[in-house]
XYZ file of C-alpha atoms in Angstrom:
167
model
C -3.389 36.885 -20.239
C 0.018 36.462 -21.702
C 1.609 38.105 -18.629
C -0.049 35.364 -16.587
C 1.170 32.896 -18.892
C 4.710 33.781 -18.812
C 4.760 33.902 -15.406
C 3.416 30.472 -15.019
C 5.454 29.441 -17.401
C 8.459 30.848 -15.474
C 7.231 29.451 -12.184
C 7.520 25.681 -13.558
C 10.633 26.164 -15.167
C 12.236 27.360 -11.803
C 10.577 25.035 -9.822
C 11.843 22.109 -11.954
C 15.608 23.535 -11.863
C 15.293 23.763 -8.012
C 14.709 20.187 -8.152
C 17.141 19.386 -10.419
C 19.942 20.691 -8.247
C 22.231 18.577 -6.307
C 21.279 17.747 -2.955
C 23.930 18.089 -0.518
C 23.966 15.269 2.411
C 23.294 16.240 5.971
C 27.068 15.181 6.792
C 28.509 17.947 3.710
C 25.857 20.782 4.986
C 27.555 20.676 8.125
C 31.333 20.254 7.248
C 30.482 23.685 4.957
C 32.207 26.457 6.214
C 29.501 29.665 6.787
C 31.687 32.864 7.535
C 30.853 34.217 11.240
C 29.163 31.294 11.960
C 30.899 28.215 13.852
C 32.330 24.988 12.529
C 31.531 21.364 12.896
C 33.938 18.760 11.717
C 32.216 15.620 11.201
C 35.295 12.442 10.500
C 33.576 9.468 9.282
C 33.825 6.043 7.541
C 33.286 5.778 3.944
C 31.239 2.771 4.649
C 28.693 5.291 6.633
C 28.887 8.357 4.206
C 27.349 5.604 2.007
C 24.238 5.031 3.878
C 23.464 8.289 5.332
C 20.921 9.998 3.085
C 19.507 7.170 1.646
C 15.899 6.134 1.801
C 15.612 2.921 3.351
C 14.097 -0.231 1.354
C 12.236 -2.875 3.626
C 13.630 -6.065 2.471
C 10.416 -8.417 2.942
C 10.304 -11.704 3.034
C 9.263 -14.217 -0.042
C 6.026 -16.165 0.192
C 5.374 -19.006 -2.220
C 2.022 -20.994 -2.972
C 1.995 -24.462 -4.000
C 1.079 -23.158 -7.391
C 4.243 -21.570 -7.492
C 3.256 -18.068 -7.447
C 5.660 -16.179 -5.681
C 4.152 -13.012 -3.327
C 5.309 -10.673 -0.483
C 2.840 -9.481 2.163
C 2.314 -5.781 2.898
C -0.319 -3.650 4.544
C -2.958 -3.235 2.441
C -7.178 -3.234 2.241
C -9.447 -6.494 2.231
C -13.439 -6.347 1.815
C -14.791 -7.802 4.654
C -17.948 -9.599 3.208
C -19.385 -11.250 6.175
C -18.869 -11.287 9.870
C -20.954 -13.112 12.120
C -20.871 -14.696 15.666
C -23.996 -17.002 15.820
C -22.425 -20.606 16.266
C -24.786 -22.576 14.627
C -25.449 -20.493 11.155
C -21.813 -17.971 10.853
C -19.712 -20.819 9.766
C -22.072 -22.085 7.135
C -23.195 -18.474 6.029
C -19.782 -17.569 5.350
C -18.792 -20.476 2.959
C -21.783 -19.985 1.225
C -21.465 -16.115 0.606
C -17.982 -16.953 -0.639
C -19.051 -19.503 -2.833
C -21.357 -17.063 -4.518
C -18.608 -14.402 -4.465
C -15.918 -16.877 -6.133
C -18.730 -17.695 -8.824
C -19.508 -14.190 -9.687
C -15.946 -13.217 -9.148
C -13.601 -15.694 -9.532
C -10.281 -12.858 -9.943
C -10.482 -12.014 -6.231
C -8.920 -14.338 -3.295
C -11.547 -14.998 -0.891
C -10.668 -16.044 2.708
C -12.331 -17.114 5.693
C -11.033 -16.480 8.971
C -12.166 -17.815 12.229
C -11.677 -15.959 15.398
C -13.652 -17.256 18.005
C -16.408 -16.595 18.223
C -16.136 -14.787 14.963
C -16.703 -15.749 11.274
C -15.486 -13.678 8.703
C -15.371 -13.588 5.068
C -12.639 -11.171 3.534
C -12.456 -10.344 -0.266
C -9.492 -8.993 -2.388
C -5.760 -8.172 -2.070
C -5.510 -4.276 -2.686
C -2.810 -2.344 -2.486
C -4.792 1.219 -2.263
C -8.414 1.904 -0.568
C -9.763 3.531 -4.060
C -9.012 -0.038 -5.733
C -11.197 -1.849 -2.927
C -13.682 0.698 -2.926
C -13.938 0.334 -6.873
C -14.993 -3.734 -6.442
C -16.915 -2.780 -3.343
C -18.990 -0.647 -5.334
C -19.131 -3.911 -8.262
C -20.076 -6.271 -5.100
C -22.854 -4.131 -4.007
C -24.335 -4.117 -7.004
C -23.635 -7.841 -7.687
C -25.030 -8.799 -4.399
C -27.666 -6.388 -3.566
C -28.893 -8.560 -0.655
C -25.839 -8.804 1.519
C -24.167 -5.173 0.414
C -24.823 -3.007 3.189
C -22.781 -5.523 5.677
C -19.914 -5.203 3.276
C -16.961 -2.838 3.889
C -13.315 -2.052 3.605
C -11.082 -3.353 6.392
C -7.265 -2.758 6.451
C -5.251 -6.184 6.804
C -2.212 -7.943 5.219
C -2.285 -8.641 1.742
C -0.649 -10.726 -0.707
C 0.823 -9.204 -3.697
C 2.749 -10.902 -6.444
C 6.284 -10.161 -6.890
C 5.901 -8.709 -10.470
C 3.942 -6.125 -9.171
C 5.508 -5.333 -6.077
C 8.343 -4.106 -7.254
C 7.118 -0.117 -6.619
C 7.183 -0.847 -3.148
């Protein structure tokens, strides 16, 4: 048992110090000189030697609501609560299930989208599908009547700047 402990032990020690290392760039691994092997020269521009390697951060562009919230959009998950197609009852149906959905959770943005000849209601802003399955699982049991037609659809989402700021 203490064998296998030590060797575990050992295992995430070296595994951390591998990581820790340096990383060379693509450009330095080739300009390294390997004896009986060839030789690339790479000449570049300090300007590039800057950028190669690096991960590359979207730069998205800044929403803001009249409340002054300020919010980027992203790909994310939405709970679509209601879609229907019947043009005298879908339109109605859908502002009243988000009526009831804003009373019983007033937290989540609610939208209605009209795509003719389709109504839908969609619920939520979430960044991950566990978080929207997490309130779809609260909405079911909330709304017992309605939960089988709800479900997790991806779409664009709205999220806040404060909390964008891992992305």
């Amino acid at each position: 048992m203490k064998k296998l402990f030590y060797f575990l032990l050992f295992c995430c020690v070296s595994t951390s110090w591998m990581n820790a290392q340096e990383t060379k760039s693509i450009i330095d691994e080739l300009n390294t000189y390997y004896p009986g092997k060839g030789r690339v020269t790479i000449y570049e521009d300090e300007a590039i030697k800057g950028i190669v390697g690096r991960p590359i951060t979207p730069q998205l562009p800044v929403y803001t609501e009249p409340g002054g919230v300020s919010y980027v959009k992203m790909r994310g998950y939405k709970i679509q609560a209601f879609a229907g197609n019947d043009q005298r009852t879908s339109k109605n149906e859908a502002y009243r299930k988000q009526a009831l959905i804003n009373q019983a959770f007033p937290e989540l943005e609610t939208v209605i989208i009209f795509e003719s000849p389709f109504w839908r209601l969609r619920v939520g802003n979430f960044k991950t599908r566990e978080e929207a399955e997490e309130v779809l699982n609260e909405m079911r049991q909330a709304f017992p009547s309605f939960g089988k037609e709800m479900y997790i659809v991806p779409d664009e989402i709205k999220v806040p700047i404060d909390q964008s700021a891992d992305y």
